[in-house]
Structures are given as C-alpha cells and as structure tokens.
Coordinates of C-alpha atoms in Angstrom, one line a residue:
Chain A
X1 CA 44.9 -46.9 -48.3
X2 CA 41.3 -48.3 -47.4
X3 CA 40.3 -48.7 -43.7
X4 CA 40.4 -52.7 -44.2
X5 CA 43.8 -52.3 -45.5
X6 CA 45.0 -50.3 -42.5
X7 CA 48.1 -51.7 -40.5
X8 CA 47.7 -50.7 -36.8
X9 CA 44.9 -51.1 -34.2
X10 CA 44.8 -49.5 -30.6
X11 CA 45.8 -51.9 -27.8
X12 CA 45.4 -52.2 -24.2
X13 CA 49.0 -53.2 -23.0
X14 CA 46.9 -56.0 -20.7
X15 CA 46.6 -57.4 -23.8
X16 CA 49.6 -56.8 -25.9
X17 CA 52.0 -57.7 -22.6
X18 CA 49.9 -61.0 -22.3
X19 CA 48.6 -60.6 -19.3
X20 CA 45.1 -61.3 -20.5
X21 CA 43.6 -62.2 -24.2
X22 CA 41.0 -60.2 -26.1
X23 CA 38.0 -60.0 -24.7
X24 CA 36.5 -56.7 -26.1
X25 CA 37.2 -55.7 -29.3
X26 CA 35.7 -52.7 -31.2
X27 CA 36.3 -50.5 -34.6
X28 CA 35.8 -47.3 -34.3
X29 CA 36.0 -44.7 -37.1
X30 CA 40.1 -44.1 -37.4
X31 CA 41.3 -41.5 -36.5
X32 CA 44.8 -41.3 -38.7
X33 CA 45.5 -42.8 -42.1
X34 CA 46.6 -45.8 -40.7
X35 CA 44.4 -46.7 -38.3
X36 CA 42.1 -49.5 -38.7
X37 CA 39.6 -48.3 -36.1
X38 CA 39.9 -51.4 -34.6
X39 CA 39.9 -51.3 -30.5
X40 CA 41.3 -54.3 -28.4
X41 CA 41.0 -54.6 -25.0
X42 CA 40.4 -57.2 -22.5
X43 CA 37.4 -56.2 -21.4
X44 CA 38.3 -56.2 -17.6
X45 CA 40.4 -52.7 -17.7
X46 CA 39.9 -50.6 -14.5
X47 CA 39.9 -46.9 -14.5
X48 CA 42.6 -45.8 -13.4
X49 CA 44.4 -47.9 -16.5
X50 CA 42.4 -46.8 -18.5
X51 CA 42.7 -43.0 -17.9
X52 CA 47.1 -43.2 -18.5
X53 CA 46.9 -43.1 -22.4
X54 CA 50.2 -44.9 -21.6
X55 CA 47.9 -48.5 -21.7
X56 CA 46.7 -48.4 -24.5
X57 CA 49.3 -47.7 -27.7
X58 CA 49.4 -48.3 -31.3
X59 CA 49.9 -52.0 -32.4
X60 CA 49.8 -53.7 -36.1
X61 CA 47.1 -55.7 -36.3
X62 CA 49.4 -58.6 -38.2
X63 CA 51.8 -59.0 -35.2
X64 CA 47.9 -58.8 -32.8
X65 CA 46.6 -61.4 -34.1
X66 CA 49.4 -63.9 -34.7
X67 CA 49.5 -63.8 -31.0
X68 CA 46.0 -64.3 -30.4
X69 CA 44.6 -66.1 -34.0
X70 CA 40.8 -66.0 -32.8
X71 CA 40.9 -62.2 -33.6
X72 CA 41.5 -63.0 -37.2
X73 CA 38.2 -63.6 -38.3
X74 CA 36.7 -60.1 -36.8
X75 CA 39.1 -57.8 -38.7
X76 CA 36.9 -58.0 -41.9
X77 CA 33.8 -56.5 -39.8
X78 CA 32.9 -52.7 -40.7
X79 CA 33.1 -50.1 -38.3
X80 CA 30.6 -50.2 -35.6
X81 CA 31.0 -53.8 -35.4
X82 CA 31.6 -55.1 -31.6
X83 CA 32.5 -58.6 -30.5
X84 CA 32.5 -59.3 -26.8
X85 CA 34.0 -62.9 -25.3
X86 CA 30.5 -64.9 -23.7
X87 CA 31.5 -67.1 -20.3
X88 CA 33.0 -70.0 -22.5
X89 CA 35.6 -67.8 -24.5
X90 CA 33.7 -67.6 -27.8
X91 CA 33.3 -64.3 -29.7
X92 CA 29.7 -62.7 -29.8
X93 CA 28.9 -59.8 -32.0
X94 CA 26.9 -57.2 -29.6
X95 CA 27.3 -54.6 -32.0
X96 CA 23.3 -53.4 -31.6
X97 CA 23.4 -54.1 -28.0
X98 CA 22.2 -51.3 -26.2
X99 CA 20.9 -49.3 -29.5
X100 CA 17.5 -47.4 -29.2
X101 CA 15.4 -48.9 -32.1
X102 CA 15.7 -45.2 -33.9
X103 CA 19.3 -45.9 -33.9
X104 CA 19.1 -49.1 -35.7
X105 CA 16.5 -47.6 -38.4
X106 CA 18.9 -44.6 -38.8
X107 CA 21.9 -47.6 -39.4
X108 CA 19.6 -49.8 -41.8
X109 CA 18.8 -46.1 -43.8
X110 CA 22.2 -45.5 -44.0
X111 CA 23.0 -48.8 -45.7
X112 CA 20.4 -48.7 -48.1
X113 CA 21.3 -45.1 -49.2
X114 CA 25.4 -46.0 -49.5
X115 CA 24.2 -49.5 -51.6
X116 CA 22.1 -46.7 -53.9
Chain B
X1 CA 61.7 -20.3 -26.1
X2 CA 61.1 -17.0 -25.4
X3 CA 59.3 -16.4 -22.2
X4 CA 59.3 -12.2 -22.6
X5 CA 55.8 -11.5 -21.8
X6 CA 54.3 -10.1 -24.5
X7 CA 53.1 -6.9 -21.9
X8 CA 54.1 -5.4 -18.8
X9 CA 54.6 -7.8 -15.8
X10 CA 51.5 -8.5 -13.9
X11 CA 52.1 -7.1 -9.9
X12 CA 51.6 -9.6 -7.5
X13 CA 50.8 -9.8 -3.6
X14 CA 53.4 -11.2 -1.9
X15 CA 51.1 -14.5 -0.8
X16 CA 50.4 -14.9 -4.6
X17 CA 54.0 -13.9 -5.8
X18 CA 54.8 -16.9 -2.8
X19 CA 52.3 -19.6 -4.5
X20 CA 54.3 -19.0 -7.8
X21 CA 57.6 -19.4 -6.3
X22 CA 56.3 -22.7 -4.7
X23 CA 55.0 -22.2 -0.9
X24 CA 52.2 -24.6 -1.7
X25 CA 53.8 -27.4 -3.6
X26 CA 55.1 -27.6 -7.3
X27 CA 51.5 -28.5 -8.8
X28 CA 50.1 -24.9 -7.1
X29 CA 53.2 -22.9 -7.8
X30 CA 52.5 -24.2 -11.7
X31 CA 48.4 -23.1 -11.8
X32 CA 49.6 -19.7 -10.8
X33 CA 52.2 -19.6 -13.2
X34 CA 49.8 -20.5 -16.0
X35 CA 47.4 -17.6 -14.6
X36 CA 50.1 -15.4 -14.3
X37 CA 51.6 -15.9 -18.1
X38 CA 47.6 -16.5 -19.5
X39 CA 46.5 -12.8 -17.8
X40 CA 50.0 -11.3 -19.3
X41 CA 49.1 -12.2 -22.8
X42 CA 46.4 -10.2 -22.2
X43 CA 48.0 -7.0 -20.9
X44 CA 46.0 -8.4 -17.4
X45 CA 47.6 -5.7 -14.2
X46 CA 47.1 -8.1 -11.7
X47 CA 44.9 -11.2 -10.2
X48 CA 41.3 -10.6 -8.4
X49 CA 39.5 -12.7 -6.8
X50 CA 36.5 -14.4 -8.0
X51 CA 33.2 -15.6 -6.6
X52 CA 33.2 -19.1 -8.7
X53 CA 34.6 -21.4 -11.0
X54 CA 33.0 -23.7 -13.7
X55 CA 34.9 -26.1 -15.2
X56 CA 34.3 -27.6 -19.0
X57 CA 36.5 -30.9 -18.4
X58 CA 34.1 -33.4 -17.3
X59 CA 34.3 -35.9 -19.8
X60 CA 37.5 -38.5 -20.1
X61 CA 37.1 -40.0 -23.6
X62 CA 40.7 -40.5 -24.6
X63 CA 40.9 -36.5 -25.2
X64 CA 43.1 -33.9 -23.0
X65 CA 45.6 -35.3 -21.6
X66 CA 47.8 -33.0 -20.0
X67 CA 44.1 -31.9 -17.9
X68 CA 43.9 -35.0 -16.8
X69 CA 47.5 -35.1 -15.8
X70 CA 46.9 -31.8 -14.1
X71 CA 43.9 -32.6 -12.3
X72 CA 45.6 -36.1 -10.8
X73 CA 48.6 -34.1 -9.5
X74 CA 46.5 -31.8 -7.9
X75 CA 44.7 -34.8 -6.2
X76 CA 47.9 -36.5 -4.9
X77 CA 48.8 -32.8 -3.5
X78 CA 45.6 -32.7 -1.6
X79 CA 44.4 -29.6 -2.9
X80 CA 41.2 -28.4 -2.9
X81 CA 39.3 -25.9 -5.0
X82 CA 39.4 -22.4 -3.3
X83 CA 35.8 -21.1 -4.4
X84 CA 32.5 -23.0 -5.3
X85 CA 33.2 -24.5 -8.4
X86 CA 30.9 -26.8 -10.6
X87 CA 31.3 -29.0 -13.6
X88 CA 29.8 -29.7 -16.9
X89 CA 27.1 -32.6 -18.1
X90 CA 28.7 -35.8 -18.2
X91 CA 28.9 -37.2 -21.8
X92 CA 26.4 -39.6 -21.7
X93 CA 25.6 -43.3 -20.4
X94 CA 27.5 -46.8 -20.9
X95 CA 24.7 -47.3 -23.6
X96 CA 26.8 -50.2 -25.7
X97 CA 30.1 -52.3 -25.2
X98 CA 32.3 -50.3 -26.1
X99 CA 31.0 -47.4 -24.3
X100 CA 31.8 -49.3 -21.2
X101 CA 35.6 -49.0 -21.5
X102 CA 35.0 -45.2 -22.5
X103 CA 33.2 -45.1 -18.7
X104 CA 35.2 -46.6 -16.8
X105 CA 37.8 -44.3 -17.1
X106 CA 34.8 -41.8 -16.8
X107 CA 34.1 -42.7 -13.3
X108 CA 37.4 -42.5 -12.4
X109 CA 38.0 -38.7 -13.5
X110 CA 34.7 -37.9 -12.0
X111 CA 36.2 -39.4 -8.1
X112 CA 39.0 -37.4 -9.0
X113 CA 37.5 -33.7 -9.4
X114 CA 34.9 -34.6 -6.8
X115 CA 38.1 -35.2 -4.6
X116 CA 39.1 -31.5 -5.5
X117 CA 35.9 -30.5 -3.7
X118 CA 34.2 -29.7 -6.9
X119 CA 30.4 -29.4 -7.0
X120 CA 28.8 -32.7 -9.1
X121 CA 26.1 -31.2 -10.6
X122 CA 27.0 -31.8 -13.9
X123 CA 25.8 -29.1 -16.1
X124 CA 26.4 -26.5 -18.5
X125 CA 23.0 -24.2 -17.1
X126 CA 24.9 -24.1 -13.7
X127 CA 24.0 -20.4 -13.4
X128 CA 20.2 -21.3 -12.8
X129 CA 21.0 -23.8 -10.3
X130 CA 24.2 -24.7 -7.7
X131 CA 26.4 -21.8 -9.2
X132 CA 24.3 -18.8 -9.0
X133 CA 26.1 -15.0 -9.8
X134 CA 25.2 -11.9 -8.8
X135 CA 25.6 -8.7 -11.1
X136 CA 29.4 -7.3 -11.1
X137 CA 30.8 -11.0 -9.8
X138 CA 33.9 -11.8 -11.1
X139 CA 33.9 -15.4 -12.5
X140 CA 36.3 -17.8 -13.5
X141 CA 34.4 -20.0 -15.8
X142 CA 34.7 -22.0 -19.0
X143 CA 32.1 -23.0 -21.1
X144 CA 30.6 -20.3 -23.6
X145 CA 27.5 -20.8 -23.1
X146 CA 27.5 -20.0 -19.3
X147 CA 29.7 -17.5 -19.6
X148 CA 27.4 -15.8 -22.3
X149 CA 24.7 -16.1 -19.8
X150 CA 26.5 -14.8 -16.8
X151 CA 27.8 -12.0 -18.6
X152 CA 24.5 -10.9 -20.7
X153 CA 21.5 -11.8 -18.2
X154 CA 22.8 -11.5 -15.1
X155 CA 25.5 -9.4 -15.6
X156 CA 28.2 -11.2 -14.1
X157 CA 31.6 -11.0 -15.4
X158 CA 34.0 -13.6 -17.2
X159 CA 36.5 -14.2 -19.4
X160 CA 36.0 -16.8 -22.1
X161 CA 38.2 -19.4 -20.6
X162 CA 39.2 -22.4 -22.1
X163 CA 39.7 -25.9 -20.0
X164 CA 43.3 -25.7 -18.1
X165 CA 42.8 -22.1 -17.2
X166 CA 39.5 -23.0 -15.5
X167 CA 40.8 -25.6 -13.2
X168 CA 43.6 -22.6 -12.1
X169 CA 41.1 -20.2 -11.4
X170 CA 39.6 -23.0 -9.4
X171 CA 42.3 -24.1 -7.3
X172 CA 43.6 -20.3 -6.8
X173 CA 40.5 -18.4 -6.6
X174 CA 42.2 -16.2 -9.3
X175 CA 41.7 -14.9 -12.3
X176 CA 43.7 -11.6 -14.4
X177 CA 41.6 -8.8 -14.4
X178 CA 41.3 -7.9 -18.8
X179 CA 38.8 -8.2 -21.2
X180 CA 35.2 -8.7 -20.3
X181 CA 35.8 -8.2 -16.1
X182 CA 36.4 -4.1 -17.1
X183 CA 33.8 -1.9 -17.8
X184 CA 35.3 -0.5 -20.8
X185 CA 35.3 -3.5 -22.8
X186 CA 31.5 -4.2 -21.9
X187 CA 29.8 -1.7 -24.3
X188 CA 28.4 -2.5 -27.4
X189 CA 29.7 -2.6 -30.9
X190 CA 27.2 -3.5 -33.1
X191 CA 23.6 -2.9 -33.3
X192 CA 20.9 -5.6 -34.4
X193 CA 18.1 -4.8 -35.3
X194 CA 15.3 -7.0 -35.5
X195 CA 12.6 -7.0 -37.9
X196 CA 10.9 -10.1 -36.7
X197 CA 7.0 -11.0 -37.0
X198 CA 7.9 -14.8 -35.0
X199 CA 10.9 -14.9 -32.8
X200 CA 12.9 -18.0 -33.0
X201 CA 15.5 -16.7 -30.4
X202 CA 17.8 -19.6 -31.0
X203 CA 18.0 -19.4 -34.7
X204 CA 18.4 -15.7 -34.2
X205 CA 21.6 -16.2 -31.7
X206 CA 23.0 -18.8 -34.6
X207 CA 22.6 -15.5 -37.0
X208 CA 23.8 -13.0 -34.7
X209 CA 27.0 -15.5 -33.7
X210 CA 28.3 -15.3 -37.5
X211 CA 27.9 -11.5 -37.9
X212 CA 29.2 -10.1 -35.0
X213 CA 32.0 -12.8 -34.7
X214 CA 34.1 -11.3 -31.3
X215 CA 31.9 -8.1 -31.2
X216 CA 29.7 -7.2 -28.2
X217 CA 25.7 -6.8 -30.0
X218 CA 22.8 -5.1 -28.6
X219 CA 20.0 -6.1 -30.0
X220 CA 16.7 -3.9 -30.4
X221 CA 14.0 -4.7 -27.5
X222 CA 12.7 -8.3 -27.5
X223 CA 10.3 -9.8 -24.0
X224 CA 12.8 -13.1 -24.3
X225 CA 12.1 -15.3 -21.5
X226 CA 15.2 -16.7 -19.6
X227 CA 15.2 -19.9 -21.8
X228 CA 14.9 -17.7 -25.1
X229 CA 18.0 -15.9 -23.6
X230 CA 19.9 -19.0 -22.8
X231 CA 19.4 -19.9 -26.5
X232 CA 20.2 -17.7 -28.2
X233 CA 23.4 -17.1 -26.3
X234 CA 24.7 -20.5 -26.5
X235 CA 24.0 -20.2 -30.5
X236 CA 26.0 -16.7 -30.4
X237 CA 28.5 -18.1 -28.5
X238 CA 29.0 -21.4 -30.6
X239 CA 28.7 -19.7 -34.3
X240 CA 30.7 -17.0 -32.9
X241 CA 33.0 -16.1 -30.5
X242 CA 30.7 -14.1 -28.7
X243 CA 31.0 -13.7 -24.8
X244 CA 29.0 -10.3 -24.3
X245 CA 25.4 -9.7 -25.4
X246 CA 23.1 -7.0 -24.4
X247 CA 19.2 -6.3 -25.5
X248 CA 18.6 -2.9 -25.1
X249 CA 15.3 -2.2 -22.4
X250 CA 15.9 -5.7 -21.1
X251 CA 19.5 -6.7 -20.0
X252 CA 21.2 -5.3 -16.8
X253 CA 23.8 -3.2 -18.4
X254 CA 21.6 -2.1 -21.5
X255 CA 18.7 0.7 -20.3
X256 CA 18.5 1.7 -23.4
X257 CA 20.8 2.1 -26.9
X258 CA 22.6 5.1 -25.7
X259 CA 23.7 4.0 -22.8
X260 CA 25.0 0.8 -23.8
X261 CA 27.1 1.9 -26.7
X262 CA 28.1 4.9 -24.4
X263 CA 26.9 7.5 -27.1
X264 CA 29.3 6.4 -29.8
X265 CA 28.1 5.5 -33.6
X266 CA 28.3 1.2 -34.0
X267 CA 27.8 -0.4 -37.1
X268 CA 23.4 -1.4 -37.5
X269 CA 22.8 -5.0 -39.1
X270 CA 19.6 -6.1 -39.6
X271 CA 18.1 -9.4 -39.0
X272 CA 14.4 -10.6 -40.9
X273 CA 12.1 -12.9 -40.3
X274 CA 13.0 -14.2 -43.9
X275 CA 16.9 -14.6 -42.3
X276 CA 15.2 -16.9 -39.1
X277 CA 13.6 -18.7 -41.6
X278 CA 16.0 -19.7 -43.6
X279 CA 17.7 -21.4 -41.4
X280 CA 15.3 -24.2 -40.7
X281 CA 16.0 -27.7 -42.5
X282 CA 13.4 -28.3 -45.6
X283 CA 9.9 -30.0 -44.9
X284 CA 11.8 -33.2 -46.3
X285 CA 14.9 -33.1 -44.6
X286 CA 13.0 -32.4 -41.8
X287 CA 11.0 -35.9 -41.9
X288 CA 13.7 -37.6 -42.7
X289 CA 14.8 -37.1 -39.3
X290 CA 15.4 -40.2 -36.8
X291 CA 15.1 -38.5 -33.9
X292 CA 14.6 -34.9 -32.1
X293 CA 16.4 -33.7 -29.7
X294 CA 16.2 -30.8 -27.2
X295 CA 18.4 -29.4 -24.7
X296 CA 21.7 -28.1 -25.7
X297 CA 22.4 -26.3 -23.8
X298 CA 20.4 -28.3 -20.9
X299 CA 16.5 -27.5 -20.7
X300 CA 15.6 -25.9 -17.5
X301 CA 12.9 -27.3 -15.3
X302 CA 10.6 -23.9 -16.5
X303 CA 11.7 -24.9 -20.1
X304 CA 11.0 -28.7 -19.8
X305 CA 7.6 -28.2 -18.9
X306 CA 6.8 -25.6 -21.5
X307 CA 8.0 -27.6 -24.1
X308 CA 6.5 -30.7 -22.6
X309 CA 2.9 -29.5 -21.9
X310 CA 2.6 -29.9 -25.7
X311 CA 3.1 -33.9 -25.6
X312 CA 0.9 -34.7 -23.3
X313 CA -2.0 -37.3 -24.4
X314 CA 0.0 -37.0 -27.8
X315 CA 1.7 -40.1 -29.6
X316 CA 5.1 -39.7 -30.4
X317 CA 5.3 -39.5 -34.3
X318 CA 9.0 -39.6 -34.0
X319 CA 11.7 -40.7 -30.4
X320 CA 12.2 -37.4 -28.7
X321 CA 15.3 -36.6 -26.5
X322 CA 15.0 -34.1 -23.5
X323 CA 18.3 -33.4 -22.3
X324 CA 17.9 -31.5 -18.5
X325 CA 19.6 -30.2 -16.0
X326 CA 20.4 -33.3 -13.2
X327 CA 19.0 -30.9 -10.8
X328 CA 16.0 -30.0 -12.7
X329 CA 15.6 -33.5 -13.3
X330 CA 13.3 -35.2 -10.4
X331 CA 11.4 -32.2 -10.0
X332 CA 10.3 -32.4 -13.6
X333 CA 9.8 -36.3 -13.5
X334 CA 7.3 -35.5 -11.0
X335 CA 5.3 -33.0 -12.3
X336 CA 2.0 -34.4 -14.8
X337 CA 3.5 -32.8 -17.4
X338 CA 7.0 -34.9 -16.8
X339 CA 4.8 -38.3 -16.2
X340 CA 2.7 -37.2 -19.3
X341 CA 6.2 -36.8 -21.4
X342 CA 7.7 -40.2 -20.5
X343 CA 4.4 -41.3 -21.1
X344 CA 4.1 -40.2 -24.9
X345 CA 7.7 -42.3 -24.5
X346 CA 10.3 -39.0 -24.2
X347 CA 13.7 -39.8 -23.1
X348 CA 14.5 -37.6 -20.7
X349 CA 17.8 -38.0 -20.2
X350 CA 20.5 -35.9 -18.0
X351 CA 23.8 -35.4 -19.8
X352 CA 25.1 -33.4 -22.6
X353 CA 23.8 -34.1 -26.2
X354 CA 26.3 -33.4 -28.0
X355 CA 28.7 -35.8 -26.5
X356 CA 26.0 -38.6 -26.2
X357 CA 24.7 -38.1 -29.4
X358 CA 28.1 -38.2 -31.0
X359 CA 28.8 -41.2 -29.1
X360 CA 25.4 -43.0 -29.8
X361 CA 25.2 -42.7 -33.8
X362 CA 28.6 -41.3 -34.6
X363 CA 29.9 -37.9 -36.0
X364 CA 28.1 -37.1 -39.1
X365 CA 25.3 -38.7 -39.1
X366 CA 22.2 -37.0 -40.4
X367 CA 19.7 -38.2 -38.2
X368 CA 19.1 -35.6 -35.9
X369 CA 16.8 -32.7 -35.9
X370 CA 17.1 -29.7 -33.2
X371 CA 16.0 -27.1 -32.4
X372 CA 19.2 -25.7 -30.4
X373 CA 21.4 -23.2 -32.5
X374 CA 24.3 -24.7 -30.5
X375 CA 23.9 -28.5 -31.7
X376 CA 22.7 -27.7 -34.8
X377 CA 26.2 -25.7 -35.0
X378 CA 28.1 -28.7 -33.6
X379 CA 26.7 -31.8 -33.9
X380 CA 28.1 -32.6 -37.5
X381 CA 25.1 -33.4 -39.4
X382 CA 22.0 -32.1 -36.9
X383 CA 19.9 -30.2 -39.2
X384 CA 17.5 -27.4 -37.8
X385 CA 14.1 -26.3 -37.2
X386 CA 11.8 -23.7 -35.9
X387 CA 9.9 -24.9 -32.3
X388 CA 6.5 -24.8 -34.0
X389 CA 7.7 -27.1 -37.3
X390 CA 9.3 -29.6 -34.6
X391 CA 6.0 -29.8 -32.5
X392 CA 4.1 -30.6 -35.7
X393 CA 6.6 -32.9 -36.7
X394 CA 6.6 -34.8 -33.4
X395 CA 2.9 -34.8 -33.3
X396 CA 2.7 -32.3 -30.3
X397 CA 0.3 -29.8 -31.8
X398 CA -2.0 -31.2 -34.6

C-alpha cells in the first residue's frame, strides 16, 4: 500500500468529538503500514491533553474529512508538508517555517537526487 | 505469570519491606516493588543507598507511556525525589508548527518532574556540573554515557539503568547492590592495545564499543583529557554495551595492567591508526555534508572553547552546531572565544542533538557530519569524521 493510499490519520479527539475544526494539520513519516502520516489537531491543544495518548487516536482519513471537507485538498501534500489556519480560517502551508536555510538546501538536494 | 524470582529473595529492612507493602501510598509501594523484582533478576542481596539519581526521561514526544503515567502518579502523591537527582538535555526547541504540539506537552512533563524536586539542568554531562560523584559513590543513574563516565573517570559506581528503574532509585534513594557497584565485577577483561600515531579518542571508543560488546577494556596508557574521555566513553557505551572502562596509568581503579585485571590472563586486541581511520566518512561524503555538528554527548565549557578558538575571525564554510551543556552555556557565550563563534555564525545551542536533529531534518537523512562516535552511531544517516578533517572542512584551520 503507498503512503497516499493509506486509510488512517492520528487525531486529536478536540477534533474528532467536534469540539473544534482543524487548525493544524501535519504528515509526518508513518509509523505503521496504514498510517498516512497525516497529523490533525486543532492547533489550540494544552499540555496536559496532549500528554494522555488517550486524545489523540487513530482515525480514517475518509470519515475526517467528510466531517470537515476543507481538509480534502491537503491530503495529496508529501510528508513534511504543514498547513496551519491564518486569523480568517483559510489554510496556509508553513511547511519551511522555522527551517535553517541548511535545512532547506538539504530538502531541495534531496529532491533533485530522488527525481535522478 | 510466574512471579518466582529467578534468584534468592532480596532481604529487606523492615522500613523498606514497609514501603513495599504500602506505608507510603500505592505509587511508592510499586517503585520498590520494581527495585525489588529488577535487583532479584540480578541475584541483587539487598538495597543500598545511593548518593544520586539521573534520570534519561526528559523528553515527551508521544514515546513512553507508562513513565509518564508513573511520573504523574507520583506527582498527585506528592512525592518527592529522596537524593539529588538531575535530568537529561531537553529534545530541542519548537523550531516549526508542528513541533509546537510536540512542546506543549513537553512543558508540561518538564512542571511535572520539576514538581518531584528534580534538578532542571538538563544534561547528559551532569557529572561535570550539578551532579558531581565522588570515587566509590553508589549511583542510581540512567544514561550510558554518564554512567560510563562515573564509573571509568571518576570511579563512581552504577548500574546501567534504563528509564523506569531510574525514576525508582530516585524516589527511594535505592538501588540493588549487583553488577558494576561490587568490586569483583570491576576488573578488566580485555586488553586494548593501541598502536596509534593520532588519537581520535571518539572514533577509538566507537571501535572499542563493538569489540568488547559487555566486556570491561583497559586500554594501554593514553594523556586523554577529560573531553577525550567523555568521548570515547559515550561511543563505547553506544556501539556497545559497555558501562566500565579503565586506561591503565590513568584511571582511578587502573595503576597499572596488573592490578586492573587482578593478575589474570584477558584476551589483547589491538587497535591501529589504519582502524581510526577508517572510520571517517570519504573526502566527498564528507562535503556533501549540510551541516556539522558537535556535542553528543554535550560539549563542556573547557571543550567549547577548545574547539571554538579554531573559528574565530574564520568564515563558516559550512552551518556549524555546538550542542553545550545549559550550564556551561552563558559562561561560554561570554568568553571572546564564544562571541567570536556566534560571530563566524555557530549555533550554539543547549539541548540534545540527537533528538533535535532527528526532529529538525528527519531520521535518515544524510546531511549531517560529526565528529561524536555516539551520533555518528545513532543519528541514522550522520556520517563521520576526524576533528582535524572537520576543522578544514568548516574553514577553521586553513
């Protein structure tokens, strides 16, 4: 199975309980066969939540993001990619943000050795 | 299950025999139990006390989860830690998004063990700095790399602990007397012998690590200085499991050959300066590098500005990564060397590189060049090289 093809994504149960949408979503390399990578959390999390591994659990990304549809258009980004909500709700792909510029050269290496 | 302890069982006082039953709580009554069942695996006779504990489970990244479990209930019970006891490096900093979920939950273990009473100095070198043995101190300390240390240089004594087990020894003051705390189990029991023009102490612990596997080696007479020493012993102690080391002329417990292997015949390996070498990453390899990093485990302030004197009024030919101590760290900031190093544009940073690194570019990426035996081991990917090839590489030295 490839990683796009992958059923389940982890989930913050903020999220998949409703109490909040998506608001930062990650992938992440998997970690099982069926693991996308993807991560989806709210963004506004607090420790303590964060540190039961009870709230956050195993979710398939069909039944994700027919309750929130704005996620559909991220799940084709490869792993590394990270989209974070801006103040009006839209989705903004920070994936670089924070990188030292010898990370990003390392990145744009990589890609030009796997398109060899 | 059976629960037939493997040995005889371990005597108790009457005040620990009490803990175990429960006089202090359920959480208490379930640390001794571990220490109790851990020390009879081990044919342990009984519990001494120890001088300090070290813990390895500072990071929370989704990993351990019974620790964290333990280390909450022990909170809510009010307990504290019953002997000085310090912590690992943190894993790194809330660089990119998704690190800042990772860190949230990281704050919230490190107000946790600080509630315990435990020491924040977040480092694996805690033996040069807020946790400092004496020879013949009994320890109760994970991390192999400190252990190594306490054990070799200063002649301290520890077990190789793994997390769990440290947080008991904290929260008791315990640990089962076997193994390495017993004089009999501290001799040597193989012999290296050097036949080395340029010592590259860390590439020679990587070596040493895969031969002698669980042994105790004594190596033949080297001057290493302290940071040599550290390592070398965190490379021993990562390629192999090795907790003991001695270097015959120089170590506390090792005056010389015959009194370290107590007279008796131990198997001689011997390591080249050909073997050093060919450790070291090729000339390309070696350029094709992203970045160097240094530190694992942590540079000392002494280290720091060794290494450092070498950059200053230099131009960085490639990012550089000092990892330090935290307590080492505004001392060295302050020095001309330290402003001359974040001049030439060094990150000096303060937590562990193996977990930042890991979380900054990703396991398995080849982009980073060391020369630390112990990164090189574990940072999946990290290639290798001498001191003097990455100060030429850098542009340090011409």
């Amino acid at each position: 199975m490839s990683e796009s093809e992958a059923p389940f994504c982890l989930v913050s149960r903020r999220v998949s309980e409703g109490a909040a949408r998506p608001g930062l979503v990650y992938r992440d390399k998997p970690f099982a066969r069926d693991d996308s990578g993807w991560r989806i959390f709210a963004g506004d999390e607090e420790g303590a939540f964060l540190a039961n591994p009870d709230n956050t659990h195993l979710v398939r990304l069909e039944a994700l993001s027919a309750l929130h549809p704005d996620l559909e258009p991220l799940l084709a980004a490869r792993t590394g990619s990270a989209f974070e909500r801006d103040q009006e709700g839209r989705w903004r792909d920070v994936s670089e943000e924070g990188q030292a510029d010898w990370e990003r050269a390392g990145k744009r290496a990589r890609k030009v050795d796997n398109h060899r | 299950m059976n629960t037939t302890p493997l040995h005889a069982p371990m005597a108790l006082t009457p005040e620990q025999a009490a803990i175990r039953a429960g006089a202090e709580g359920p959480v208490m009554a379930r640390c001794m139990e571990t220490l109790v069942r851990y020390g009879e695996a081990f044919g342990a006779p009984r519990l001494v006390p120890i001088r300090s504990a070290h813990l390895t489970g500072s990071f929370k990244i989704f990993f351990y989860t019974a620790y964290y479990k333990l280390v909450s209930e022990l909170v809510e019970a009010g307990i504290k830690v019953k002997v000085p006891t310090t912590l690992n490096p943190r894993p790194g900093y809330d660089y990119r998004p998704q690190n800042r979920i990772l860190f949230r939950s990281q704050s919230w273990h490190e107000e946790q063990l600080e509630a315990l009473g435990v020491t924040p100095n977040y480092s694996c070198v805690c033996y040069a700095y807020d946790n400092i043995p004496e020879f013949g101190d009994r320890l109760g300390w994970a991390e192999s790399s400190a252990i190594i240390y306490a054990n070799s240089v200063i002649g301290a004594r520890s077990n190789r602990n793994a997390i769990m087990i440290d947080i008991c020894h904290a929260v008791t003051g315990l640990a089962p007397e076997f193994g390495f705390l017993l004089d009999e189990n501290r001799k040597a029991d193989l012999h290296i012998r050097l036949q080395i023009e340029r010592m590259d102490a860390a590439a020679l612990g990587f070596l040493i690590g895969k031969i002698a596997m669980d042994r105790t080696p004594v190596l033949d007479y080297w001057p290493f200085t302290p940071a040599e020493l550290k390592n070398m012993g965190a490379a021993m102690a990562s390629t192999g499991g090795v907790t003991l080391f001695h270097v015959a002329g120089l170590t506390p417990e090792a005056p010389d050959l015959e009194a370290v292997t107590g007279g008796r015949p131990i198997e001689t390996h011997t390591i080249t300066q050909a073997d050093l070498d060919a450790l070291k990453a090729s000339r390309q390899m070696q350029k094709e590098s992203a970045v160097i990093a240094f530190g694992c485990p942590q540079m000392t302030l002494e280290e720091a500005l060794e290494v450092g004197r070498h950059f200053a009024g230099r131009t960085l030919k490639k990012p550089v990564l000092f990892h330090l101590v935290p307590g080492a760290y505004d001392a060295f900031i302050e020095t001309e060397t330290g402003q001359a190093c974040l001049d030439a544009g060094i990150e000096v940073l303060q937590h562990c590189p193996l977990a930042a690194l890991s979380l900054r570019i990703g396991i398995g990426k080849q982009q980073v060049l060391t020369p630390s035996g112990k990164l090189h081991y574990y940072l999946e990917g990290a290639k290798y090289a001498d001191m003097a090839d990455i100060l030429e590489l850098t542009g340090a030295v011409a």
